[in-house]
Short mmCIF file of C-alpha atoms in Angstrom, two decimals:
data_model
loop_
_atom_site.label_atom_id
_atom_site.label_comp_id
_atom_site.label_asym_id
_atom_site.label_seq_id
_atom_site.Cartn_x
_atom_site.Cartn_y
_atom_site.Cartn_z
CA UNK J 1 -166.01 126.20 55.90
CA UNK J 2 -166.82 123.43 53.44
CA UNK J 3 -165.68 119.91 54.25
CA UNK J 4 -165.56 117.13 51.64
CA UNK J 5 -166.75 113.95 53.31
CA UNK J 6 -166.15 111.58 50.41
CA UNK J 7 -169.87 111.60 49.46
CA UNK J 8 -171.18 113.52 46.47
CA UNK J 9 -170.52 117.15 45.64
CA UNK J 10 -173.76 119.02 45.14
CA UNK J 11 -175.74 116.64 47.35
CA UNK J 12 -177.53 117.68 50.51
CA UNK J 13 -176.51 115.62 53.49
CA UNK J 14 -178.95 114.94 56.29
CA UNK J 15 -178.49 112.76 59.33
CA UNK J 16 -180.94 109.86 59.20
CA UNK J 17 -179.77 107.89 62.20
CA UNK J 18 -176.54 107.41 64.06
CA UNK J 19 -173.84 106.05 61.78
CA UNK J 20 -175.81 106.69 58.56
CA UNK J 21 -175.86 109.61 56.12
CA UNK J 22 -178.40 110.34 53.39
CA UNK J 23 -177.43 112.05 50.14
CA UNK J 24 -179.88 113.61 47.71
CA UNK J 25 -178.72 114.29 44.17
CA UNK J 26 -180.76 114.69 41.00
CA UNK J 27 -183.82 113.45 42.87
CA UNK J 28 -182.18 110.18 43.94
CA UNK J 29 -181.77 109.22 47.58
CA UNK J 30 -178.99 106.92 48.72
CA UNK J 31 -177.82 105.92 52.18
CA UNK J 32 -174.16 105.67 53.17
CA UNK J 33 -173.15 103.95 56.39
CA UNK J 34 -170.74 105.53 58.82
CA UNK J 35 -168.32 102.64 58.36
CA UNK J 36 -168.21 103.27 54.63
CA UNK J 37 -167.47 106.97 55.19
CA UNK J 38 -164.62 105.91 57.49
CA UNK J 39 -163.40 103.55 54.76
CA UNK J 40 -163.40 106.39 52.20
CA UNK J 41 -161.44 108.59 54.59
CA UNK J 42 -158.92 105.78 55.16
CA UNK J 43 -158.41 105.41 51.41
CA UNK J 44 -157.81 109.15 51.05
CA UNK J 45 -155.31 109.13 53.92
CA UNK J 46 -153.46 106.18 52.40
CA UNK J 47 -153.05 107.73 48.96
CA UNK J 48 -149.36 108.50 48.29
CA UNK J 49 -148.49 112.18 48.34
CA UNK J 50 -145.49 111.85 46.00
CA UNK J 51 -147.36 110.87 42.82
CA UNK J 52 -145.88 112.59 39.77
CA UNK J 53 -148.14 115.44 38.63
CA UNK J 54 -148.37 114.04 35.10
CA UNK J 55 -149.42 110.63 36.41
CA UNK J 56 -151.98 112.25 38.72
CA UNK J 57 -153.37 114.25 35.81
CA UNK J 58 -153.60 111.10 33.70
CA UNK J 59 -155.71 109.40 36.37
CA UNK J 60 -158.00 112.43 36.78
CA UNK J 61 -158.68 112.31 33.05
CA UNK J 62 -159.44 108.56 33.16
CA UNK J 63 -161.93 108.01 35.95
CA UNK J 64 -163.13 104.67 34.58
CA UNK J 65 -159.62 103.23 34.63
CA UNK J 66 -158.99 104.59 38.12
CA UNK J 67 -162.21 103.00 39.39
CA UNK J 68 -161.22 99.71 37.79
CA UNK J 69 -157.77 99.71 39.40
CA UNK J 70 -159.25 100.53 42.81
CA UNK J 71 -161.81 97.74 42.48
CA UNK J 72 -159.08 95.24 41.63
CA UNK J 73 -157.01 96.34 44.62
CA UNK J 74 -159.87 96.42 47.12
CA UNK J 75 -161.99 93.40 46.16
CA UNK J 76 -160.52 89.91 46.75
CA UNK J 77 -161.68 88.28 43.53
CA UNK J 78 -161.30 91.39 41.33
CA UNK J 79 -164.79 91.04 39.87
CA UNK J 80 -168.44 91.06 40.92
CA UNK J 81 -169.59 87.71 42.27
CA UNK J 82 -172.24 85.51 40.69
CA UNK J 83 -171.78 86.60 37.06
CA UNK J 84 -170.95 84.42 34.04
CA UNK J 85 -167.37 84.74 32.80
CA UNK J 86 -168.14 87.08 29.89
CA UNK J 87 -170.44 89.26 31.98
CA UNK J 88 -167.80 89.42 34.72
CA UNK J 89 -165.19 90.42 32.17
CA UNK J 90 -167.44 93.20 30.92
CA UNK J 91 -168.28 94.38 34.43
CA UNK J 92 -164.63 94.58 35.44
CA UNK J 93 -163.43 95.67 31.96
CA UNK J 94 -160.77 92.95 32.19
CA UNK J 95 -160.87 90.23 29.54
CA UNK J 96 -158.73 87.12 30.26
CA UNK J 97 -157.23 85.50 27.18
CA UNK J 98 -155.00 82.64 26.15
CA UNK J 99 -152.92 83.94 23.23
CA UNK J 100 -151.04 81.63 20.87
CA UNK J 101 -148.39 83.87 19.32
CA UNK J 102 -147.39 81.08 16.96
CA UNK J 103 -150.77 81.04 15.24
CA UNK J 104 -150.78 82.75 11.88
CA UNK J 105 -152.64 86.02 11.50
CA UNK J 106 -154.70 84.42 8.74
CA UNK J 107 -155.88 81.65 11.09
CA UNK J 108 -156.67 84.22 13.76
CA UNK J 109 -158.77 86.24 11.33
CA UNK J 110 -160.63 83.11 10.25
CA UNK J 111 -161.28 82.07 13.87
CA UNK J 112 -162.78 85.50 14.58
CA UNK J 113 -165.52 84.94 12.00
CA UNK J 114 -165.63 88.61 11.01
CA UNK J 115 -168.16 89.82 8.49
CA UNK J 116 -165.53 92.11 6.98
CA UNK J 117 -161.73 91.94 7.28
CA UNK J 118 -159.08 94.13 5.70
CA UNK J 119 -156.98 92.02 3.31
CA UNK J 120 -153.78 93.80 4.38
CA UNK J 121 -154.03 92.27 7.87
CA UNK J 122 -151.66 89.37 7.26
CA UNK J 123 -148.73 87.58 8.91
CA UNK J 124 -146.39 89.22 6.41
CA UNK J 125 -147.48 92.74 7.29
CA UNK J 126 -147.79 92.10 11.02
CA UNK J 127 -145.02 89.74 12.19
CA UNK J 128 -144.59 89.23 15.94
CA UNK J 129 -141.49 88.72 18.04
CA UNK J 130 -143.45 86.99 20.80
CA UNK J 131 -143.28 83.21 21.08
CA UNK J 132 -145.40 80.42 22.52
CA UNK J 133 -148.67 80.76 24.39
CA UNK J 134 -149.40 83.23 27.17
CA UNK J 135 -152.26 83.91 29.58
CA UNK J 136 -152.95 87.64 29.60
CA UNK J 137 -155.77 90.06 30.35
CA UNK J 138 -156.74 92.73 27.84
CA UNK J 139 -158.32 95.94 29.10
CA UNK J 140 -160.03 98.30 26.65
CA UNK J 141 -158.95 101.67 28.08
CA UNK J 142 -161.45 104.48 27.62
CA UNK J 143 -160.04 108.02 27.64
CA UNK J 144 -163.52 109.49 27.23
CA UNK J 145 -162.34 112.19 24.83
CA UNK J 146 -160.97 112.63 21.32
CA UNK J 147 -157.33 111.56 21.48
CA UNK J 148 -154.42 110.92 19.11
CA UNK J 149 -152.60 107.59 19.03
CA UNK J 150 -149.38 109.19 20.29
CA UNK J 151 -151.14 110.80 23.23
CA UNK J 152 -152.95 107.57 24.07
CA UNK J 153 -149.66 105.64 24.04
CA UNK J 154 -148.06 108.16 26.41
CA UNK J 155 -150.97 107.95 28.84
CA UNK J 156 -151.07 104.16 28.72
CA UNK J 157 -147.39 104.08 29.58
CA UNK J 158 -147.87 106.43 32.55
CA UNK J 159 -150.72 104.21 33.77
CA UNK J 160 -148.54 101.09 33.66
CA UNK J 161 -149.91 99.53 30.46
CA UNK J 162 -148.49 98.55 27.11
CA UNK J 163 -150.66 98.67 23.96
CA UNK J 164 -152.10 95.33 22.84
CA UNK J 165 -150.75 93.76 19.66
CA UNK J 166 -152.56 92.19 16.71
CA UNK J 167 -152.33 88.58 17.94
CA UNK J 168 -153.87 89.68 21.23
CA UNK J 169 -156.58 91.65 19.45
CA UNK J 170 -157.46 88.60 17.32
CA UNK J 171 -157.74 86.41 20.42
CA UNK J 172 -159.92 89.11 22.00
CA UNK J 173 -162.24 89.34 18.99
CA UNK J 174 -162.56 85.57 18.83
CA UNK J 175 -163.43 85.08 22.52
CA UNK J 176 -165.48 88.25 23.06
CA UNK J 177 -167.17 88.93 19.70
CA UNK J 178 -169.93 91.14 21.08
CA UNK J 179 -167.68 93.79 22.62
CA UNK J 180 -166.88 95.45 19.29
CA UNK J 181 -170.58 95.97 18.68
CA UNK J 182 -170.52 98.43 21.59
CA UNK J 183 -167.36 100.39 20.76
CA UNK J 184 -164.28 100.34 18.54
CA UNK J 185 -161.23 98.56 20.03
CA UNK J 186 -157.78 99.48 18.68
CA UNK J 187 -154.52 97.54 19.11
CA UNK J 188 -151.90 100.26 18.71
CA UNK J 189 -149.05 97.92 19.67
CA UNK J 190 -148.88 96.59 16.09
CA UNK J 191 -148.05 99.08 13.35
CA UNK J 192 -147.74 98.51 9.59
CA UNK J 193 -146.46 101.03 7.05
CA UNK J 194 -148.49 100.76 3.86
CA UNK J 195 -147.32 101.37 0.31
CA UNK J 196 -148.22 105.06 0.57
CA UNK J 197 -145.97 105.52 3.59
CA UNK J 198 -148.81 105.81 6.09
CA UNK J 199 -148.66 103.85 9.34
CA UNK J 200 -151.74 101.79 10.20
CA UNK J 201 -152.91 99.97 13.34
CA UNK J 202 -155.55 97.19 13.50
CA UNK J 203 -158.88 97.59 15.23
CA UNK J 204 -162.28 96.00 15.75
CA UNK J 205 -165.56 97.75 15.09
CA UNK J 206 -168.94 97.39 13.42
CA UNK J 207 -170.94 98.53 10.42
CA UNK J 208 -174.53 98.28 11.58
CA UNK J 209 -174.80 94.74 12.93
CA UNK J 210 -171.74 93.48 11.03
CA UNK J 211 -168.41 92.99 12.82
CA UNK J 212 -165.28 94.14 11.05
CA UNK J 213 -161.51 93.92 11.41
CA UNK J 214 -160.02 97.06 9.93
CA UNK J 215 -156.90 99.22 9.72
CA UNK J 216 -156.81 102.73 11.15
CA UNK J 217 -154.33 105.45 10.32
CA UNK J 218 -151.81 105.84 13.15
CA UNK J 219 -152.04 109.63 12.92
CA UNK J 220 -155.83 109.56 13.25
CA UNK J 221 -157.52 111.28 16.20
CA UNK J 222 -159.86 108.70 17.70
CA UNK J 223 -163.19 109.93 19.02
CA UNK J 224 -164.42 109.39 22.55
CA UNK J 225 -166.28 106.14 21.79
CA UNK J 226 -163.01 104.33 20.95
CA UNK J 227 -161.08 102.12 23.38
CA UNK J 228 -157.39 101.26 23.30
CA UNK J 229 -156.72 97.60 24.03
CA UNK J 230 -154.00 97.41 26.66
CA UNK J 231 -152.10 94.85 28.73
CA UNK J 232 -150.52 95.47 32.12
CA UNK J 233 -146.72 95.64 31.94
#
């Protein structure tokens, strides 16, 4: 009979000393204390058994997001200690922002100092119903597969997120300008219908070393490198 101990599938487990287990996988040796194994077992026992199957499937397809949620719940300060603010944000994939919804889109674009910006990203095309200033945290959710905007929105909703909007994306690009050099970040909470009838959403990306603010077709299937900027409901 095979028993899953909460270590690593495919690893050989040998007893090193009382209260410690050794795992070997891909030539790497790591030691796991008995107390940590007990902790893993406690987490498994505490998991709710009445999770909707669709929600459970969504989490199994988004391991990075699941790990992030568990870290937030199980670590007191929600981020690794001793790191600068931007490095901590990157490590936890949670980017705190102060968003002024009254600022014009044009001023937000200017503040972001983008090398390239789509001229259709304007206050007229992307009005907001939100007012005042708010402290939020944007999380770039990585689905790790090619995914349509509609599918991404459904999964974000099941995970307890809403899609970020343009004003939030602009604040994100201004405060964390290097993130878009690593991957494309889309704000699917703001949609504009262009003169051809196509719906577009704003996003941040790069051409070589140049940062850009661009529009993406809503019906586009985004590849696995893309992230969807999201805010907890």
